[in-house]
mmCIF file of C-alpha atoms in Angstrom:
data_model
loop_
_atom_site.group_PDB
_atom_site.id
_atom_site.type_symbol
_atom_site.label_atom_id
_atom_site.label_comp_id
_atom_site.label_asym_id
_atom_site.label_seq_id
_atom_site.Cartn_x
_atom_site.Cartn_y
_atom_site.Cartn_z
ATOM 1 C CA MET A 1 -79.957 24.182 -139.264
ATOM 2 C CA MET A 2 -81.193 22.447 -136.171
ATOM 3 C CA MET A 3 -82.294 25.045 -133.701
ATOM 4 C CA PRO A 4 -81.316 23.801 -129.434
ATOM 5 C CA ALA A 5 -84.897 21.923 -128.214
ATOM 6 C CA GLY A 6 -87.347 24.511 -126.769
ATOM 7 C CA GLY A 7 -85.520 27.662 -128.878
ATOM 8 C CA GLY A 8 -86.341 29.727 -131.474
ATOM 9 C CA ALA A 9 -89.167 32.290 -131.978
ATOM 10 C CA ARG A 10 -92.905 32.034 -131.011
ATOM 11 C CA SER A 11 -94.906 30.140 -133.698
ATOM 12 C CA THR A 12 -98.678 31.722 -134.498
ATOM 13 C CA PRO A 13 -101.342 29.799 -134.299
ATOM 14 C CA CYS A 14 -101.469 29.021 -137.808
ATOM 15 C CA ASP A 15 -98.407 26.569 -136.542
ATOM 16 C CA PHE A 16 -101.131 24.562 -135.182
ATOM 17 C CA ARG A 17 -100.569 26.643 -131.819
ATOM 18 C CA LEU A 18 -97.399 25.037 -131.401
ATOM 19 C CA GLU A 19 -95.685 27.731 -128.688
ATOM 20 C CA GLN A 20 -98.875 26.574 -126.626
ATOM 21 C CA MET A 21 -97.589 23.155 -126.095
ATOM 22 C CA ARG A 22 -94.862 24.223 -123.440
ATOM 23 C CA HIS A 23 -92.307 20.829 -124.327
ATOM 24 C CA VAL A 24 -92.631 21.221 -128.544
ATOM 25 C CA SER A 25 -89.693 22.648 -129.782
ATOM 26 C CA THR A 26 -89.978 24.078 -133.053
ATOM 27 C CA ALA A 27 -86.985 22.886 -134.029
ATOM 28 C CA ARG A 28 -87.687 21.242 -137.946
ATOM 29 C CA PRO A 29 -85.417 18.432 -138.776
ATOM 30 C CA ALA A 30 -83.198 18.517 -141.596
ATOM 31 C CA PRO A 31 -85.390 18.988 -145.024
ATOM 32 C CA SER A 32 -83.120 17.694 -147.183
ATOM 33 C CA ALA A 33 -83.500 13.592 -146.077
ATOM 34 C CA LYS A 34 -86.399 11.536 -148.598
ATOM 35 C CA LEU A 35 -87.420 10.369 -145.347
ATOM 36 C CA ARG A 36 -87.623 12.246 -142.163
ATOM 37 C CA VAL A 37 -88.526 9.797 -138.352
ATOM 38 C CA GLY A 38 -89.564 10.840 -135.298
ATOM 39 C CA PHE A 39 -89.468 8.105 -132.423
ATOM 40 C CA VAL A 40 -91.603 8.803 -129.528
ATOM 41 C CA LEU A 41 -90.508 6.150 -126.695
ATOM 42 C CA LEU A 42 -92.935 4.879 -124.169
ATOM 43 C CA PRO A 43 -92.096 3.212 -120.412
ATOM 44 C CA ASN A 44 -91.451 0.154 -120.676
ATOM 45 C CA PHE A 45 -90.639 0.013 -124.587
ATOM 46 C CA THR A 46 -89.857 -3.232 -126.623
ATOM 47 C CA LEU A 47 -86.313 -2.241 -127.074
ATOM 48 C CA THR A 48 -86.114 -4.356 -130.515
ATOM 49 C CA ALA A 49 -88.812 -2.705 -132.197
ATOM 50 C CA PHE A 50 -86.911 0.468 -131.678
ATOM 51 C CA SER A 51 -83.816 -1.166 -132.680
ATOM 52 C CA SER A 52 -84.692 -3.223 -135.887
ATOM 53 C CA PHE A 53 -86.699 0.160 -136.604
ATOM 54 C CA VAL A 54 -83.622 2.867 -136.226
ATOM 55 C CA ASP A 55 -81.249 0.075 -137.609
ATOM 56 C CA VAL A 56 -82.905 -0.769 -141.415
ATOM 57 C CA LEU A 57 -83.562 3.740 -141.374
ATOM 58 C CA ARG A 58 -79.549 3.399 -140.899
ATOM 59 C CA LEU A 59 -78.686 1.735 -143.147
ATOM 60 C CA ALA A 60 -81.004 2.630 -146.588
ATOM 61 C CA GLY A 61 -79.942 6.661 -145.509
ATOM 62 C CA ASP A 62 -75.551 6.155 -146.770
ATOM 63 C CA LYS A 63 -73.906 3.899 -148.729
ATOM 64 C CA GLY A 64 -72.897 0.008 -147.386
ATOM 65 C CA ASP A 65 -72.691 0.588 -144.064
ATOM 66 C CA ARG A 66 -71.303 3.757 -142.860
ATOM 67 C CA SER A 67 -74.880 4.939 -140.493
ATOM 68 C CA ARG A 68 -74.662 8.170 -141.997
ATOM 69 C CA PRO A 69 -78.285 9.930 -141.954
ATOM 70 C CA ILE A 70 -78.372 11.384 -145.355
ATOM 71 C CA ASP A 71 -80.976 9.858 -146.845
ATOM 72 C CA CYS A 72 -82.757 9.468 -143.849
ATOM 73 C CA SER A 73 -82.657 11.072 -140.752
ATOM 74 C CA TRP A 74 -84.761 10.107 -137.639
ATOM 75 C CA GLN A 75 -84.849 11.934 -133.781
ATOM 76 C CA VAL A 76 -85.777 10.298 -130.884
ATOM 77 C CA MET A 77 -87.797 13.371 -128.770
ATOM 78 C CA SER A 78 -88.825 13.739 -125.027
ATOM 79 C CA PRO A 79 -90.001 16.249 -123.026
ATOM 80 C CA HIS A 80 -87.703 17.790 -121.401
ATOM 81 C CA LEU A 81 -84.915 14.941 -123.418
ATOM 82 C CA ARG A 82 -85.785 13.148 -119.935
ATOM 83 C CA PRO A 83 -83.944 9.819 -120.832
ATOM 84 C CA ALA A 84 -86.935 6.561 -121.678
ATOM 85 C CA ARG A 85 -86.516 3.097 -120.201
ATOM 86 C CA SER A 86 -86.971 0.549 -121.998
ATOM 87 C CA SER A 87 -88.845 -3.285 -120.951
ATOM 88 C CA CYS A 88 -85.062 -4.452 -120.382
ATOM 89 C CA GLY A 89 -83.637 -1.925 -117.766
ATOM 90 C CA ILE A 90 -81.782 0.157 -120.463
ATOM 91 C CA ASP A 91 -82.107 4.157 -121.236
ATOM 92 C CA ILE A 92 -82.550 5.736 -124.309
ATOM 93 C CA GLN A 93 -81.392 9.354 -124.436
ATOM 94 C CA PRO A 94 -83.670 11.104 -126.108
ATOM 95 C CA THR A 95 -81.555 12.929 -128.965
ATOM 96 C CA SER A 96 -84.876 15.625 -128.865
ATOM 97 C CA ASP A 97 -87.467 17.763 -127.470
ATOM 98 C CA LEU A 98 -90.611 16.896 -128.410
ATOM 99 C CA MET A 99 -90.021 18.811 -132.067
ATOM 100 C CA ASP A 100 -92.691 20.068 -134.870
ATOM 101 C CA PRO A 101 -94.489 17.219 -136.811
ATOM 102 C CA ARG A 102 -94.683 18.997 -139.382
ATOM 103 C CA GLY A 103 -90.976 18.771 -139.733
ATOM 104 C CA PHE A 104 -91.463 14.531 -140.397
ATOM 105 C CA ASP A 105 -92.840 12.353 -142.889
ATOM 106 C CA TYR A 106 -94.134 9.889 -140.034
ATOM 107 C CA ILE A 107 -94.353 9.769 -135.898
ATOM 108 C CA VAL A 108 -94.290 6.728 -134.602
ATOM 109 C CA VAL A 109 -94.746 5.960 -130.885
ATOM 110 C CA VAL A 110 -93.243 2.714 -129.889
ATOM 111 C CA GLY A 111 -94.301 0.897 -126.557
ATOM 112 C CA GLY A 112 -94.186 -2.483 -124.516
ATOM 113 C CA LEU A 113 -95.039 -3.775 -121.694
ATOM 114 C CA LEU A 114 -99.016 -2.316 -121.080
ATOM 115 C CA ARG A 115 -97.981 -1.303 -117.656
ATOM 116 C CA GLY A 116 -95.841 1.398 -119.730
ATOM 117 C CA VAL A 117 -98.630 3.371 -122.553
ATOM 118 C CA PRO A 118 -100.270 6.421 -120.805
ATOM 119 C CA ALA A 119 -103.369 6.375 -118.658
ATOM 120 C CA ARG A 120 -104.188 9.770 -119.879
ATOM 121 C CA SER A 121 -103.473 12.721 -122.018
ATOM 122 C CA ASP A 122 -99.773 14.545 -121.277
ATOM 123 C CA PRO A 123 -96.927 16.607 -122.969
ATOM 124 C CA VAL A 124 -96.825 13.484 -125.606
ATOM 125 C CA GLY A 125 -100.565 12.910 -125.615
ATOM 126 C CA GLU A 126 -101.026 16.232 -126.753
ATOM 127 C CA TYR A 127 -98.531 15.911 -128.864
ATOM 128 C CA LEU A 128 -99.758 13.242 -130.891
ATOM 129 C CA LYS A 129 -103.230 14.940 -130.974
ATOM 130 C CA ARG A 130 -101.724 18.198 -132.406
ATOM 131 C CA ALA A 131 -99.536 15.403 -135.299
ATOM 132 C CA ALA A 132 -102.784 14.194 -135.782
ATOM 133 C CA ALA A 133 -104.894 17.569 -136.487
ATOM 134 C CA ALA A 134 -101.605 18.596 -139.417
ATOM 135 C CA GLY A 135 -102.356 15.731 -141.361
ATOM 136 C CA LEU A 136 -98.815 13.871 -139.980
ATOM 137 C CA PRO A 137 -99.072 9.589 -140.671
ATOM 138 C CA LEU A 138 -98.819 8.218 -137.153
ATOM 139 C CA ILE A 139 -97.269 4.511 -136.617
ATOM 140 C CA GLY A 140 -98.324 3.033 -133.438
ATOM 141 C CA VAL A 141 -95.914 0.140 -132.990
ATOM 142 C CA CYS A 142 -96.077 -2.506 -130.523
ATOM 143 C CA THR A 143 -98.614 -0.890 -127.613
ATOM 144 C CA GLY A 144 -98.165 2.383 -128.600
ATOM 145 C CA SER A 145 -101.023 1.506 -130.943
ATOM 146 C CA PHE A 146 -103.144 1.263 -127.021
ATOM 147 C CA LEU A 147 -101.867 4.475 -127.073
ATOM 148 C CA LEU A 148 -103.369 6.114 -130.520
ATOM 149 C CA CYS A 149 -106.390 4.408 -129.047
ATOM 150 C CA ARG A 150 -106.795 5.752 -125.969
ATOM 151 C CA LEU A 151 -105.731 9.557 -127.770
ATOM 152 C CA GLY A 152 -109.555 7.924 -130.254
ATOM 153 C CA LEU A 153 -106.402 8.794 -132.940
ATOM 154 C CA MET A 154 -108.433 5.057 -133.832
ATOM 155 C CA THR A 155 -112.146 6.212 -134.632
ATOM 156 C CA GLN A 156 -113.366 3.800 -137.682
ATOM 157 C CA ARG A 157 -109.754 2.835 -138.364
ATOM 158 C CA LYS A 158 -108.381 -1.417 -138.115
ATOM 159 C CA CYS A 159 -105.479 -1.246 -135.333
ATOM 160 C CA CYS A 160 -103.125 -4.481 -135.199
ATOM 161 C CA VAL A 161 -102.634 -5.789 -132.233
ATOM 162 C CA SER A 162 -100.033 -8.621 -131.124
ATOM 163 C CA TRP A 163 -101.798 -12.196 -130.528
ATOM 164 C CA TYR A 164 -100.443 -11.990 -126.880
ATOM 165 C CA HIS A 165 -102.506 -8.485 -126.342
ATOM 166 C CA TYR A 166 -105.408 -9.052 -128.639
ATOM 167 C CA ARG A 167 -107.907 -10.340 -125.372
ATOM 168 C CA ASP A 168 -106.649 -7.473 -123.435
ATOM 169 C CA PHE A 169 -107.776 -4.450 -126.308
ATOM 170 C CA LEU A 170 -111.026 -5.789 -126.872
ATOM 171 C CA ASP A 171 -111.140 -5.421 -123.050
ATOM 172 C CA GLU A 172 -109.971 -2.343 -123.031
ATOM 173 C CA PHE A 173 -111.927 -0.963 -126.468
ATOM 174 C CA PRO A 174 -114.818 -2.984 -126.824
ATOM 175 C CA THR A 175 -115.857 -1.152 -129.754
ATOM 176 C CA LEU A 176 -113.105 -1.566 -131.957
ATOM 177 C CA VAL A 177 -111.906 -4.154 -134.096
ATOM 178 C CA PRO A 178 -108.374 -5.664 -133.906
ATOM 179 C CA VAL A 179 -106.374 -7.226 -136.459
ATOM 180 C CA ALA A 180 -104.527 -10.173 -134.783
ATOM 181 C CA ASP A 181 -102.721 -12.291 -138.300
ATOM 182 C CA GLN A 182 -100.433 -9.361 -139.506
ATOM 183 C CA LEU A 183 -97.529 -8.404 -138.972
ATOM 184 C CA PHE A 184 -99.179 -4.454 -139.669
ATOM 185 C CA VAL A 185 -101.971 -3.044 -141.027
ATOM 186 C CA VAL A 186 -102.058 0.321 -143.228
ATOM 187 C CA ASP A 187 -105.149 2.106 -142.638
ATOM 188 C CA GLY A 188 -104.901 5.343 -144.399
ATOM 189 C CA ASP A 189 -102.565 7.950 -142.474
ATOM 190 C CA ARG A 190 -102.290 5.259 -139.731
ATOM 191 C CA ILE A 191 -100.264 2.496 -139.540
ATOM 192 C CA THR A 192 -100.562 0.284 -136.725
ATOM 193 C CA CYS A 193 -97.657 -2.886 -135.928
ATOM 194 C CA SER A 194 -97.337 -5.833 -134.041
ATOM 195 C CA GLY A 195 -93.661 -5.367 -132.759
ATOM 196 C CA GLY A 196 -91.504 -7.756 -132.378
ATOM 197 C CA ALA A 197 -89.880 -8.846 -136.139
ATOM 198 C CA GLY A 198 -92.537 -7.243 -138.065
ATOM 199 C CA VAL A 199 -91.039 -3.757 -137.140
ATOM 200 C CA ALA A 200 -88.057 -3.987 -139.418
ATOM 201 C CA ASP A 201 -90.537 -5.065 -142.396
ATOM 202 C CA LEU A 202 -93.160 -2.310 -141.437
ATOM 203 C CA ALA A 203 -89.846 0.406 -141.885
ATOM 204 C CA ALA A 204 -88.974 -1.637 -145.090
ATOM 205 C CA ARG A 205 -91.927 -0.312 -146.629
ATOM 206 C CA LEU A 206 -91.809 2.507 -145.632
ATOM 207 C CA VAL A 207 -88.130 2.362 -147.146
ATOM 208 C CA THR A 208 -89.833 1.427 -150.427
ATOM 209 C CA GLU A 209 -92.299 3.921 -150.357
ATOM 210 C CA HIS A 210 -89.938 7.405 -149.892
ATOM 211 C CA LEU A 211 -86.308 5.542 -151.634
ATOM 212 C CA GLY A 212 -87.313 2.483 -153.641
ATOM 213 C CA ALA A 213 -86.864 -1.036 -153.220
ATOM 214 C CA ALA A 214 -83.197 -1.675 -153.909
ATOM 215 C CA THR A 215 -82.462 0.302 -151.331
ATOM 216 C CA ALA A 216 -85.289 -1.687 -148.812
ATOM 217 C CA GLN A 217 -83.179 -4.931 -149.673
ATOM 218 C CA LYS A 218 -79.934 -3.698 -149.249
ATOM 219 C CA ALA A 219 -80.576 -2.752 -145.358
ATOM 220 C CA LEU A 220 -82.374 -5.891 -145.212
ATOM 221 C CA ASN A 221 -79.149 -8.143 -146.572
ATOM 222 C CA ILE A 222 -76.919 -6.047 -143.766
ATOM 223 C CA LEU A 223 -79.264 -7.233 -141.293
ATOM 224 C CA LEU A 224 -78.706 -10.849 -142.498
ATOM 225 C CA ILE A 225 -82.659 -10.938 -143.846
ATOM 226 C CA ASP A 226 -83.939 -12.813 -146.922
ATOM 227 C CA ARG A 227 -86.387 -10.777 -148.277
ATOM 228 C CA PRO A 228 -89.323 -8.237 -147.258
ATOM 229 C CA ARG A 229 -92.676 -9.923 -145.469
ATOM 230 C CA ALA A 230 -95.759 -8.321 -146.802
ATOM 231 C CA ALA A 231 -98.334 -6.521 -144.623
ATOM 232 C CA GLU A 232 -100.993 -9.414 -145.262
ATOM 233 C CA SER A 233 -98.175 -12.469 -143.506
ATOM 234 C CA ALA A 234 -99.375 -13.481 -140.283
ATOM 235 C CA GLN A 235 -98.477 -13.230 -136.657
ATOM 236 C CA PRO A 236 -96.631 -16.555 -136.440
ATOM 237 C CA ALA A 237 -98.396 -18.831 -133.894
ATOM 238 C CA PRO A 238 -97.591 -20.194 -130.359
ATOM 239 C CA ARG A 239 -96.712 -23.458 -130.856
ATOM 240 C CA LEU A 240 -99.140 -26.505 -128.999
ATOM 241 C CA ALA A 241 -96.429 -28.546 -129.304
ATOM 242 C CA GLU A 242 -93.017 -28.991 -129.784
ATOM 243 C CA GLY A 243 -91.501 -29.932 -132.693
ATOM 244 C CA THR A 244 -94.453 -28.538 -135.391
ATOM 245 C CA VAL A 245 -93.834 -27.159 -139.155
ATOM 246 C CA ASP A 246 -94.507 -24.025 -139.418
ATOM 247 C CA ASP A 247 -97.755 -22.456 -141.710
ATOM 248 C CA ALA A 248 -98.973 -19.867 -142.473
ATOM 249 C CA ARG A 249 -102.910 -20.951 -142.959
ATOM 250 C CA VAL A 250 -102.321 -22.691 -139.238
ATOM 251 C CA SER A 251 -100.522 -19.996 -137.806
ATOM 252 C CA ARG A 252 -103.902 -17.712 -138.378
ATOM 253 C CA ALA A 253 -106.300 -20.783 -137.664
ATOM 254 C CA LEU A 254 -104.749 -20.965 -134.230
ATOM 255 C CA LEU A 255 -105.088 -17.759 -133.615
ATOM 256 C CA LEU A 256 -109.092 -17.269 -134.760
ATOM 257 C CA MET A 257 -109.482 -20.016 -132.196
ATOM 258 C CA GLU A 258 -107.270 -18.376 -129.062
ATOM 259 C CA GLN A 259 -109.473 -15.434 -130.259
ATOM 260 C CA ASN A 260 -112.140 -16.806 -129.964
ATOM 261 C CA LEU A 261 -112.141 -18.829 -126.714
ATOM 262 C CA ALA A 262 -115.851 -18.295 -125.405
ATOM 263 C CA GLU A 263 -118.028 -18.855 -127.844
ATOM 264 C CA PRO A 264 -115.683 -21.088 -130.432
ATOM 265 C CA LEU A 265 -116.005 -20.840 -134.205
ATOM 266 C CA ALA A 266 -116.991 -23.620 -136.045
ATOM 267 C CA ILE A 267 -114.220 -25.279 -138.431
ATOM 268 C CA ALA A 268 -115.953 -24.143 -141.497
ATOM 269 C CA ASP A 269 -116.404 -20.460 -140.761
ATOM 270 C CA ILE A 270 -112.137 -20.915 -139.423
ATOM 271 C CA ALA A 271 -111.466 -22.956 -143.395
ATOM 272 C CA ASP A 272 -114.107 -20.291 -144.642
ATOM 273 C CA ALA A 273 -111.979 -17.019 -143.483
ATOM 274 C CA LEU A 274 -108.605 -18.598 -144.890
ATOM 275 C CA GLY A 275 -109.274 -19.325 -148.602
ATOM 276 C CA VAL A 276 -109.170 -22.837 -147.645
ATOM 277 C CA GLY A 277 -112.242 -25.928 -147.220
ATOM 278 C CA VAL A 278 -112.811 -28.015 -144.377
ATOM 279 C CA ARG A 279 -110.831 -30.698 -146.280
ATOM 280 C CA GLN A 280 -108.152 -29.331 -146.589
ATOM 281 C CA LEU A 281 -108.074 -27.500 -143.507
ATOM 282 C CA GLU A 282 -108.189 -30.992 -142.131
ATOM 283 C CA ARG A 283 -105.515 -32.158 -144.158
ATOM 284 C CA LEU A 284 -103.013 -29.608 -142.613
ATOM 285 C CA PHE A 285 -103.280 -29.714 -139.152
ATOM 286 C CA ALA A 286 -102.860 -33.211 -139.433
ATOM 287 C CA ASP A 287 -99.646 -32.123 -141.344
ATOM 288 C CA ARG A 288 -98.865 -30.421 -139.452
ATOM 289 C CA LEU A 289 -100.240 -31.259 -135.833
ATOM 290 C CA ARG A 290 -101.407 -34.442 -136.099
ATOM 291 C CA GLU A 291 -103.877 -33.779 -134.092
ATOM 292 C CA SER A 292 -107.548 -33.008 -136.080
ATOM 293 C CA PRO A 293 -108.555 -28.703 -136.084
ATOM 294 C CA GLN A 294 -110.720 -29.888 -133.086
ATOM 295 C CA GLU A 295 -108.832 -31.254 -131.041
ATOM 296 C CA SER A 296 -106.130 -28.725 -131.361
ATOM 297 C CA TYR A 297 -109.216 -25.711 -130.729
ATOM 298 C CA LEU A 298 -110.267 -28.391 -127.266
ATOM 299 C CA ALA A 299 -106.694 -28.220 -126.025
ATOM 300 C CA LEU A 300 -106.728 -24.481 -126.180
ATOM 301 C CA ARG A 301 -109.542 -23.938 -124.385
ATOM 302 C CA LEU A 302 -108.201 -26.467 -121.731
ATOM 303 C CA ARG A 303 -105.362 -25.412 -121.206
ATOM 304 C CA HIS A 304 -106.498 -21.351 -120.613
ATOM 305 C CA ALA A 305 -109.103 -23.539 -118.349
ATOM 306 C CA ARG A 306 -105.965 -24.947 -116.662
ATOM 307 C CA TRP A 307 -104.609 -21.324 -115.985
ATOM 308 C CA MET A 308 -107.688 -19.777 -114.794
ATOM 309 C CA LEU A 309 -107.673 -22.622 -112.306
ATOM 310 C CA ALA A 310 -104.987 -21.818 -111.166
ATOM 311 C CA ASN A 311 -104.414 -18.117 -110.972
ATOM 312 C CA THR A 312 -107.996 -17.213 -110.261
ATOM 313 C CA ARG A 313 -110.488 -17.855 -108.018
ATOM 314 C CA PHE A 314 -113.595 -18.104 -111.002
ATOM 315 C CA SER A 315 -115.617 -20.915 -110.018
ATOM 316 C CA ALA A 316 -115.504 -24.048 -112.505
ATOM 317 C CA ALA A 317 -118.757 -23.194 -113.553
ATOM 318 C CA ARG A 318 -117.471 -20.195 -114.382
ATOM 319 C CA ILE A 319 -114.640 -20.889 -116.418
ATOM 320 C CA ALA A 320 -117.149 -23.642 -118.265
ATOM 321 C CA ALA A 321 -118.785 -20.648 -119.248
ATOM 322 C CA ASP A 322 -116.198 -18.387 -120.302
ATOM 323 C CA LEU A 323 -114.789 -20.789 -122.374
ATOM 324 C CA GLY A 324 -117.827 -21.989 -124.272
ATOM 325 C CA PHE A 325 -119.057 -25.324 -122.594
ATOM 326 C CA ALA A 326 -121.738 -26.306 -122.811
ATOM 327 C CA ASP A 327 -121.742 -26.558 -119.158
ATOM 328 C CA GLY A 328 -119.534 -28.206 -115.535
ATOM 329 C CA SER A 329 -120.441 -31.109 -116.370
ATOM 330 C CA HIS A 330 -118.969 -31.236 -119.596
ATOM 331 C CA PHE A 331 -116.307 -29.146 -119.054
ATOM 332 C CA GLY A 332 -115.617 -31.731 -116.172
ATOM 333 C CA ARG A 333 -114.942 -34.409 -118.073
ATOM 334 C CA ALA A 334 -113.161 -33.065 -121.100
ATOM 335 C CA PHE A 335 -110.657 -31.517 -119.079
ATOM 336 C CA LYS A 336 -109.612 -34.688 -116.417
ATOM 337 C CA ALA A 337 -109.835 -36.445 -120.129
ATOM 338 C CA ARG A 338 -107.199 -34.238 -120.778
ATOM 339 C CA PHE A 339 -105.250 -33.608 -117.575
ATOM 340 C CA GLY A 340 -106.315 -37.059 -115.749
ATOM 341 C CA ALA A 341 -107.638 -34.890 -112.494
ATOM 342 C CA THR A 342 -111.152 -33.392 -112.283
ATOM 343 C CA PRO A 343 -110.614 -29.430 -111.960
ATOM 344 C CA ALA A 344 -111.092 -29.008 -108.807
ATOM 345 C CA ALA A 345 -108.511 -32.458 -107.633
ATOM 346 C CA PHE A 346 -105.780 -29.968 -110.091
ATOM 347 C CA ARG A 347 -107.093 -26.866 -108.023
ATOM 348 C CA ARG A 348 -106.174 -28.182 -105.178
ATOM 349 C CA THR A 349 -102.980 -29.514 -106.405
ATOM 350 C CA VAL A 350 -101.928 -25.950 -106.856
ATOM 351 C CA ALA A 351 -100.272 -23.297 -104.495
ATOM 352 C CA PRO A 352 -102.984 -20.642 -103.899
ATOM 353 C CA ARG A 353 -102.142 -17.458 -105.340
ATOM 354 C CA PRO A 354 -104.001 -13.784 -105.720
ATOM 355 C CA ALA A 355 -107.151 -13.154 -107.318
ATOM 356 C CA ARG A 356 -106.369 -12.262 -110.955
ATOM 357 C CA SER A 357 -108.427 -10.981 -113.586
ATOM 358 C CA GLU A 358 -107.445 -12.453 -117.579
ATOM 359 C CA GLY A 359 -106.474 -8.938 -118.652
ATOM 360 C CA ASP A 360 -103.823 -8.706 -115.941
ATOM 361 C CA GLY A 361 -100.846 -9.856 -118.682
ATOM 362 C CA GLU A 362 -99.664 -12.328 -117.172
ATOM 363 C CA GLY A 363 -100.132 -15.915 -117.548
ATOM 364 C CA ARG A 364 -100.910 -15.987 -121.611
ATOM 365 C CA VAL A 365 -102.315 -19.717 -122.544
ATOM 366 C CA PHE A 366 -99.438 -20.920 -124.584
ATOM 367 C CA GLU A 367 -97.247 -20.269 -121.544
ATOM 368 C CA THR A 368 -97.104 -23.220 -120.126
ATOM 369 C CA PRO A 369 -96.278 -26.538 -122.136
#
């Protein structure tokens, strides 16, 4: 029987000193479930990521769509039972204070907007550190992985991030290597997921391991999802043009290009990373995007240059250098050929805006046509 939050006898030192954690309940989830998950929702978390994970557990935990937490159980935890506000403004009421982590099979940290990720240790951070010390697998969903990195819990681990936050990640964690072309990454007792619809695939993976593939497929079928995607499946790439056709190899090529704007990769290196030949990659781009890989790469760099001209006070020369152009003249010619105006003329046409660095998380390369 579950004990009230904050109740029960004091733990002993061998119980990972949980008694020293003011906001941690000594209650433990019921042990009967085959898959037990604790959720920690960060401020401005992504509601879709959380709800997708929970719904797969809900549908896998019972027969049909009756939603009884029999084979799967979950708790939404928060210090002092404070509600967690999602990025869309909807509050989620927790079901428990921070519970003894040993009663779970996984603890899932769900993030969202980067400004909602705690920058320093707090009760949640201390809780996650103690859970890690106890050997509990930790899952970072969306920007929840940023908190795990800030806490030093991803050292020498691969970390999956969304392509959207790739440069934010490198700016903050230059010694870590992000994976931004997969849905999720399992690295021992650390699992990280880029977020979005890929969370359902991750949840299905865990259900498969604990309850079987048929149970996972049943849950996905009720959610009208055809089949689970593998961890290595490509994150959907932002499209360069309307009407393009999805292709995993083109998607990953575009992600590699977007992640290497300052020091452009050779097309042969991109093809090698994808396991295809240069000619095959050129055919794929011609078929899907009606242009060569070189043209797509240049388009990415120029679109980002246009955003920087409109949103920062960096000089054209600085922008040219940051985006890997040989010199200002080369940049100016390429910019005018694509947009019909020199960088200086374009900047005069846009309203002055406050200085902003790329790490602010606003105005990404693919957001303007």
